[in-house]
C-alpha positions as a Markdown table, in Angstrom:
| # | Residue | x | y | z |
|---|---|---|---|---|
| 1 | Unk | 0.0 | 0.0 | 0.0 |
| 2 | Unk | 1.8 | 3.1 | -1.2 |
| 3 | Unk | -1.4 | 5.5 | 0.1 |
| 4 | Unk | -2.2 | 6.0 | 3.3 |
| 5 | Unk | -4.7 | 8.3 | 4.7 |
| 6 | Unk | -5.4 | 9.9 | 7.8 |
| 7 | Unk | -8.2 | 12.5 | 9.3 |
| 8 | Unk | -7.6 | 15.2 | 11.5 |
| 9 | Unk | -10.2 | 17.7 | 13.1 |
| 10 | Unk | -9.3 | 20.3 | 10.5 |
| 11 | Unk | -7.1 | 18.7 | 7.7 |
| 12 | Unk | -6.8 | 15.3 | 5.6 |
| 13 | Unk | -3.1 | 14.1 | 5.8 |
| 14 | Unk | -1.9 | 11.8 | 2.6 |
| 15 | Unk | 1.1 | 10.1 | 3.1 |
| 16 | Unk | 2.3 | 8.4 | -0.1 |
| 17 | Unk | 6.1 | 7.1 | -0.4 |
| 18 | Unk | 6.7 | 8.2 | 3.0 |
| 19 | Unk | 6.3 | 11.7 | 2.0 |
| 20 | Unk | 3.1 | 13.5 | 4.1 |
| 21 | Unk | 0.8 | 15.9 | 2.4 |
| 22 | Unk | -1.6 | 17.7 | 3.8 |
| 23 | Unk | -4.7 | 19.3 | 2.6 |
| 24 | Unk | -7.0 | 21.7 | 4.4 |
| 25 | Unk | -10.8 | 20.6 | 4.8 |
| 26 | Unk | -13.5 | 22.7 | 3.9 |
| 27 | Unk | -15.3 | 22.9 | 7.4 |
| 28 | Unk | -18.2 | 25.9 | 6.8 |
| 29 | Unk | -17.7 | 27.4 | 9.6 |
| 30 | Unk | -19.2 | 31.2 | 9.7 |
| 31 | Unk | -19.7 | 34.2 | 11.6 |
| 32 | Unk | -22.5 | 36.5 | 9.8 |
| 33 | Unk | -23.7 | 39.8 | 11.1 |
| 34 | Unk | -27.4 | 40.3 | 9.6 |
| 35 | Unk | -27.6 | 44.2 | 9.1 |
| 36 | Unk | -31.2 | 45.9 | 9.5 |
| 37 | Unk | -31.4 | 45.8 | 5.9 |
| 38 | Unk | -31.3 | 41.9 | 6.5 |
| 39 | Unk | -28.3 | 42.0 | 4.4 |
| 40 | Unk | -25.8 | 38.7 | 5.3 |
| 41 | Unk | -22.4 | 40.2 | 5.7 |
| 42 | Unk | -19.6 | 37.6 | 6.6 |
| 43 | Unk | -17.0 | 38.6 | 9.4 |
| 44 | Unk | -13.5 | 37.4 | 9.8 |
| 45 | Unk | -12.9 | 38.1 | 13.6 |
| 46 | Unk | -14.5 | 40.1 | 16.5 |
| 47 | Unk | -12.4 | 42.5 | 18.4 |
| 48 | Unk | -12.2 | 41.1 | 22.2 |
| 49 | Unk | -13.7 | 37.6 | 21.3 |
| 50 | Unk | -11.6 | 34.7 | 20.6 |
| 51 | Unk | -13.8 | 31.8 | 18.5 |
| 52 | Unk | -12.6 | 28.2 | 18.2 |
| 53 | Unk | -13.8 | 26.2 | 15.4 |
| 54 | Unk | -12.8 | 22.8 | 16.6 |
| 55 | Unk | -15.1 | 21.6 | 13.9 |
| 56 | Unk | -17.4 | 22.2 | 10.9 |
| 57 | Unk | -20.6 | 23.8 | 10.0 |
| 58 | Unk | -20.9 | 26.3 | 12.9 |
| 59 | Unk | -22.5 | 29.3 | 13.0 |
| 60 | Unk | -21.7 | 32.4 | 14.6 |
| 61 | Unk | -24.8 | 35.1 | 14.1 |
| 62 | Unk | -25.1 | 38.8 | 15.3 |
| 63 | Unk | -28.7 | 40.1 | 14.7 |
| 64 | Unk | -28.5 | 44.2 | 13.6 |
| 65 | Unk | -24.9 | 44.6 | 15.6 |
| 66 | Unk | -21.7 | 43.2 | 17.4 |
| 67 | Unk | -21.8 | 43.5 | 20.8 |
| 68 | Unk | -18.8 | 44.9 | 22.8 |
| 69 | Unk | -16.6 | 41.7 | 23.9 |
| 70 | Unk | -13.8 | 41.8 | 26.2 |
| 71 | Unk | -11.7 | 38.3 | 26.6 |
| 72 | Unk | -14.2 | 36.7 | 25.6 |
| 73 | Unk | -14.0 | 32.9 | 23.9 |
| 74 | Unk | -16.2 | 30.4 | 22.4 |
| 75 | Unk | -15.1 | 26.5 | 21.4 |
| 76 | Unk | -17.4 | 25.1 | 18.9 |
| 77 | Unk | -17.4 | 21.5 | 18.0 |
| 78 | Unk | -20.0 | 20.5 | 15.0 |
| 79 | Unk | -23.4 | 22.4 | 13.7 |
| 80 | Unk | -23.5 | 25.1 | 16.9 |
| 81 | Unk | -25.5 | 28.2 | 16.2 |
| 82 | Unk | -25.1 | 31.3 | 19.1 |
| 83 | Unk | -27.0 | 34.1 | 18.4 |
| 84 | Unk | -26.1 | 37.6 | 19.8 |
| 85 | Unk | -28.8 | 40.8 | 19.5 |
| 86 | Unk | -28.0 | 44.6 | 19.6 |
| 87 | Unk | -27.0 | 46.6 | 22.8 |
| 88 | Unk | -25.2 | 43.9 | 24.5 |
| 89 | Unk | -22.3 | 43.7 | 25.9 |
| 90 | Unk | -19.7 | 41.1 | 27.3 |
| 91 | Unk | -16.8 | 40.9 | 29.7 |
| 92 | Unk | -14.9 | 37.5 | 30.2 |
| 93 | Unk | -18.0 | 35.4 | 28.7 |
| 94 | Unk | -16.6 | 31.5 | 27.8 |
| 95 | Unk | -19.3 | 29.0 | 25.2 |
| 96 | Unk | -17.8 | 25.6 | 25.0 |
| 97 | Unk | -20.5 | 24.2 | 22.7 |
| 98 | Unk | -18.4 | 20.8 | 22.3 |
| 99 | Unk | -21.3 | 18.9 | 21.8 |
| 100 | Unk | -23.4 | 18.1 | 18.7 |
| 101 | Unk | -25.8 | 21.1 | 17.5 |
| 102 | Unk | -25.6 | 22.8 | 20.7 |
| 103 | Unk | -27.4 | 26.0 | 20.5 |
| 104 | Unk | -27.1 | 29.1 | 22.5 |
| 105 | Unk | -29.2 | 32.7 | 22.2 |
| 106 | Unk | -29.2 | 36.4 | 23.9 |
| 107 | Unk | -31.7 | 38.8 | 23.6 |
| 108 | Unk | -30.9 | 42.8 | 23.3 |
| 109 | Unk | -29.6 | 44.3 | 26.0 |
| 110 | Unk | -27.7 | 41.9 | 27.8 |
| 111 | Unk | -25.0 | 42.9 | 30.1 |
| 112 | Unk | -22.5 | 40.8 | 32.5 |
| 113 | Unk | -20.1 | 42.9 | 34.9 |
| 114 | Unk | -17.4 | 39.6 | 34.8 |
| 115 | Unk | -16.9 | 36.2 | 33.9 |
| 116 | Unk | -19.9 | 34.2 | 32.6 |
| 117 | Unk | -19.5 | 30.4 | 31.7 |
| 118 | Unk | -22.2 | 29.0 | 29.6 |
| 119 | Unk | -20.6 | 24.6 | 29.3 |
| 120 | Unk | -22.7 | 22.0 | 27.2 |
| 121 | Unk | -19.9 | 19.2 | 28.5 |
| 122 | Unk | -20.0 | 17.5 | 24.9 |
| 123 | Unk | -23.4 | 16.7 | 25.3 |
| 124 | Unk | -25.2 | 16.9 | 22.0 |
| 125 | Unk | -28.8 | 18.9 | 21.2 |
| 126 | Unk | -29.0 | 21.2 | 24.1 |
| 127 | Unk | -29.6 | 24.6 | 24.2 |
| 128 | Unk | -29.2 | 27.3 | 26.2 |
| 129 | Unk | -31.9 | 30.3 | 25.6 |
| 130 | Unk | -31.5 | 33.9 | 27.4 |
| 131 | Unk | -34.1 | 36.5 | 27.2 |
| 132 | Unk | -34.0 | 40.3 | 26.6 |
| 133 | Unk | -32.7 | 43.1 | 28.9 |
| 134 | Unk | -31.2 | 40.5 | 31.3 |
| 135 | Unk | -28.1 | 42.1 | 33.5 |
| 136 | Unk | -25.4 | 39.0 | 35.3 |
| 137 | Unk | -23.4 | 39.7 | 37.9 |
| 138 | Unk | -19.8 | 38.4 | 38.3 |
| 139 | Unk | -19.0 | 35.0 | 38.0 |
| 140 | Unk | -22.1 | 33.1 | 37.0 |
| 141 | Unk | -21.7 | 29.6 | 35.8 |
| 142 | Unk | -24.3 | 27.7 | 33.3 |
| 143 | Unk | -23.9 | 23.7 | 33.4 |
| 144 | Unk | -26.3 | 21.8 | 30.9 |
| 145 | Unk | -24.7 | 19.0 | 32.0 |
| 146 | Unk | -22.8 | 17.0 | 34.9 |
| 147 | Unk | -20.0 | 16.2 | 32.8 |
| 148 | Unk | -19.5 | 12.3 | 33.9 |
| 149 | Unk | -22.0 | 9.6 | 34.1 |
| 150 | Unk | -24.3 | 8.2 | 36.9 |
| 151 | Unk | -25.8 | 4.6 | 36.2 |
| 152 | Unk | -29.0 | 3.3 | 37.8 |
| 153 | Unk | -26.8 | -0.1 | 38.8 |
| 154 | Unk | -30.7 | -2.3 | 38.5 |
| 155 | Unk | -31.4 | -0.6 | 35.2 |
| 156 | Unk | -28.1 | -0.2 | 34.1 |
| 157 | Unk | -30.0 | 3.2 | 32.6 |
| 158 | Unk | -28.1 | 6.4 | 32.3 |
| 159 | Unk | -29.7 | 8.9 | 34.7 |
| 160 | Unk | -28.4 | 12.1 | 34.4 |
| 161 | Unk | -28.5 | 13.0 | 30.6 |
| 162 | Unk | -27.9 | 17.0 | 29.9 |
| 163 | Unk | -30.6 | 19.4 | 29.7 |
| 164 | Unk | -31.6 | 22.8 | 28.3 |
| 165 | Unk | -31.2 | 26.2 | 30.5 |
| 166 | Unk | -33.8 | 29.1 | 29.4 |
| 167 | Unk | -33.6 | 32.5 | 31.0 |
| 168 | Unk | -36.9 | 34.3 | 30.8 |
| 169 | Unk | -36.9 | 38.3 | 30.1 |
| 170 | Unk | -35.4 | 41.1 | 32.5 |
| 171 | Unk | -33.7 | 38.3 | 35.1 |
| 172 | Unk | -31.2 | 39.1 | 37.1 |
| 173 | Unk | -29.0 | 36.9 | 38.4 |
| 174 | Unk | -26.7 | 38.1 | 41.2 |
| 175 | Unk | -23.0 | 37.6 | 42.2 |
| 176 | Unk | -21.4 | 33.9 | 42.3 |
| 177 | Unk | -25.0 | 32.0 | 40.7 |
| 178 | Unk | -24.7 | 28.7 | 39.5 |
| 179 | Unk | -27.4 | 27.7 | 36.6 |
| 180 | Unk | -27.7 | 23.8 | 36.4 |
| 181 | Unk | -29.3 | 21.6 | 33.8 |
| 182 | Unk | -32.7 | 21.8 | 32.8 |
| 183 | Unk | -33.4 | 25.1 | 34.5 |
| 184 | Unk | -36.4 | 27.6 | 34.1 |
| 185 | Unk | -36.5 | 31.5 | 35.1 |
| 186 | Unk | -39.4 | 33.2 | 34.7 |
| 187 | Unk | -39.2 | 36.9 | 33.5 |
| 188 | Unk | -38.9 | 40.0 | 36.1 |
| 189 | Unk | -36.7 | 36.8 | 38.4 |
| 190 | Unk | -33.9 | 37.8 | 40.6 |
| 191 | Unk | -31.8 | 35.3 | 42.0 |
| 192 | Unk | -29.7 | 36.2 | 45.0 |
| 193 | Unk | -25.6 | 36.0 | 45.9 |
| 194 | Unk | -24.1 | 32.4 | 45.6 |
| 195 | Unk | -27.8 | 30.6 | 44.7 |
| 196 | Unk | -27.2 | 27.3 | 42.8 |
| 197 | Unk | -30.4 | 26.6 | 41.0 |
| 198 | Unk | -31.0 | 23.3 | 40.7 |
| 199 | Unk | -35.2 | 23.7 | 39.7 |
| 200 | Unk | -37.8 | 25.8 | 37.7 |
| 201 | Unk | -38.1 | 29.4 | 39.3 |
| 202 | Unk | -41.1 | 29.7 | 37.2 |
| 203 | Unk | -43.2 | 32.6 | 39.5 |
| 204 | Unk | -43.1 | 35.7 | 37.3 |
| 205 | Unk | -41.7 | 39.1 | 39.6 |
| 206 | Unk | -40.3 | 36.7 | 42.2 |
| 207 | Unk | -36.7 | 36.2 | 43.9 |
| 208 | Unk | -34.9 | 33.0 | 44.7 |
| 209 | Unk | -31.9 | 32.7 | 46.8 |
| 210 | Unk | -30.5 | 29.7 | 48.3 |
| 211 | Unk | -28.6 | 26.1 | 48.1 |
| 212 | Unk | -31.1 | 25.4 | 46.3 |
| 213 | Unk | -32.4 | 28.2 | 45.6 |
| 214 | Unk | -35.8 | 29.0 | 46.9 |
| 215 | Unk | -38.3 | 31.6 | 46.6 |
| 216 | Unk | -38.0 | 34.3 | 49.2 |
| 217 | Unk | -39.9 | 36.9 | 47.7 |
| 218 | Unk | -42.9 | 37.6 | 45.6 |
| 219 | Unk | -44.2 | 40.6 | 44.1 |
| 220 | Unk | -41.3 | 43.0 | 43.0 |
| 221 | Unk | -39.4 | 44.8 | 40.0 |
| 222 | Unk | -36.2 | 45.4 | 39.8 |
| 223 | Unk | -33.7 | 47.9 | 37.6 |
| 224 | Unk | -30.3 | 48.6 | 37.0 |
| 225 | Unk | -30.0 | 51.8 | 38.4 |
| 226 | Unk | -29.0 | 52.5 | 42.4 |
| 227 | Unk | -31.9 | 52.6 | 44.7 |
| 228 | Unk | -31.0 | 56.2 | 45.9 |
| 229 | Unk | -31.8 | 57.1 | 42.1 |
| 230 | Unk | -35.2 | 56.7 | 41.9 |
| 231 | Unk | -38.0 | 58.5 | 43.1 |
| 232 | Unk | -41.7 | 57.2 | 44.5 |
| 233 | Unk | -43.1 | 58.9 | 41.0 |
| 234 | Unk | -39.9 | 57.1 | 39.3 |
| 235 | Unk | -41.0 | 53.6 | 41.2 |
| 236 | Unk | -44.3 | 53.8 | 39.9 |
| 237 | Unk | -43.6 | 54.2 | 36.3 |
| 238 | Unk | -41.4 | 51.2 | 36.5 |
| 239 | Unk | -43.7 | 49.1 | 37.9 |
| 240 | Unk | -46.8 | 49.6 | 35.9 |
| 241 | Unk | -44.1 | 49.1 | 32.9 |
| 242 | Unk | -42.7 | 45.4 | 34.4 |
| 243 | Unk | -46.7 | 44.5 | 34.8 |
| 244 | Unk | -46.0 | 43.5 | 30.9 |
| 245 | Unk | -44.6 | 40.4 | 32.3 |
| 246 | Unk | -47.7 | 39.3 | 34.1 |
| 247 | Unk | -50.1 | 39.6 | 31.0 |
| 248 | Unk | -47.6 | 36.9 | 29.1 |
């Protein structure tokens, strides 16, 4: 046999009378900015965000405009898609979508102050779904998965499969939160210093806090500004305009 042929992630290697070649794959991988004439415009790289293609057919979409990034990485493995929208911005935010068709999505006007982790764990079809005008704190971590295995040893099942994370609208989630699989929060949620969730927080205008987190707290709004910079009149006109979120 004078041919021989290996794969690699990225290349095909020929090796034929000892001598190697080696020849690029095509992989169609993308990252596309859809303008808000709905035009398709194809980017080469994104100033403060570092994107790993560790495989093919990915797909890296901003919707209208490209957030501001600061060290800032995603790994993708094969078929990702992570959507970013407009007025968003990033500080230290790692995706390791290393599973099969892992998705991920913001909404506009997303904000984290440092550090968010959003890991699939090579799991494959999960999905990870964050609503509009949400604000993180530092340090927040997003499992969709356990990472090793747990086996029912009568069954010989495997009980602890990865699930998808969604994020409802306007949610805050505080300093040092930890988001495990299969996770719901409702819109207009805070969740309090050091929570881990480990179930639904599904009361709309509620706060959690707690290992596990719990609710603690029914009833309220929140916003990004300081309390000492709002008003009574101010506080009113927030709150009849967060009352959207108990008509969904």
């Amino acid at each position: 046999m004078f041919i021989k042929k290996y794969e690699e992630t990225t290349h095909i290697i020929y090796k034929i009378f000892g001598i190697k070649f080696k020849i690029k794959k095509e992989l169609n991988n993308k990252i596309l900015l859809i303008n808000s004439s709905q035009d398709i415009i194809e980017i080469k790289k994104i100033k403060g965000l570092d994107i790993k293609f560790k495989g093919s057919n990915n797909r890296i979409i901003f919707n209208e405009q490209i957030p501001i990034f600061k060290n800032s990485k995603i790994y993708c493995q094969n078929n990702a898609t992570i959507i970013f929208n407009k007025n968003s911005s990033f500080n230290e935010l790692i995706i390791d979508a290393l599973g099969e068709n892992n998705q991920c999505y913001f909404g506009n006007n997303f904000t984290n102050t440092k550090y968010l982790l959003i890991s699939f764990g090579r799991e494959p079809n999960l999905s990870c779904n964050i609503g509009e005008d949400c604000m993180f704190a530092t340090n927040v971590i997003f499992r969709l998965s356990d990472f090793h295995t747990i086996i029912d040893n009568e069954t010989n099942n495997i009980t602890n499969y990865g699930k998808n994370i969604v994020i409802g609208n306007h949610v805050w989630l505080t300093q040092n939160v930890t988001i495990l699989k299969g996770v719901h929060i409702a819109d207009n949620s805070i969740i309090g210093t050091g929570s881990v969730v480990t179930k639904d927080c599904n009361i709309i205008n509620s706060m959690y806090a707690g290992l596990p987190a719990k609710i603690i707290k029914t009833n309220i709004s929140w916003t990004r500004e300081c309390p000492n910079e709002h008003t009574s009149t101010q506080c009113k006109s927030i709150v009849e305009k967060k009352k959207k979120y108990s008509n969904n």
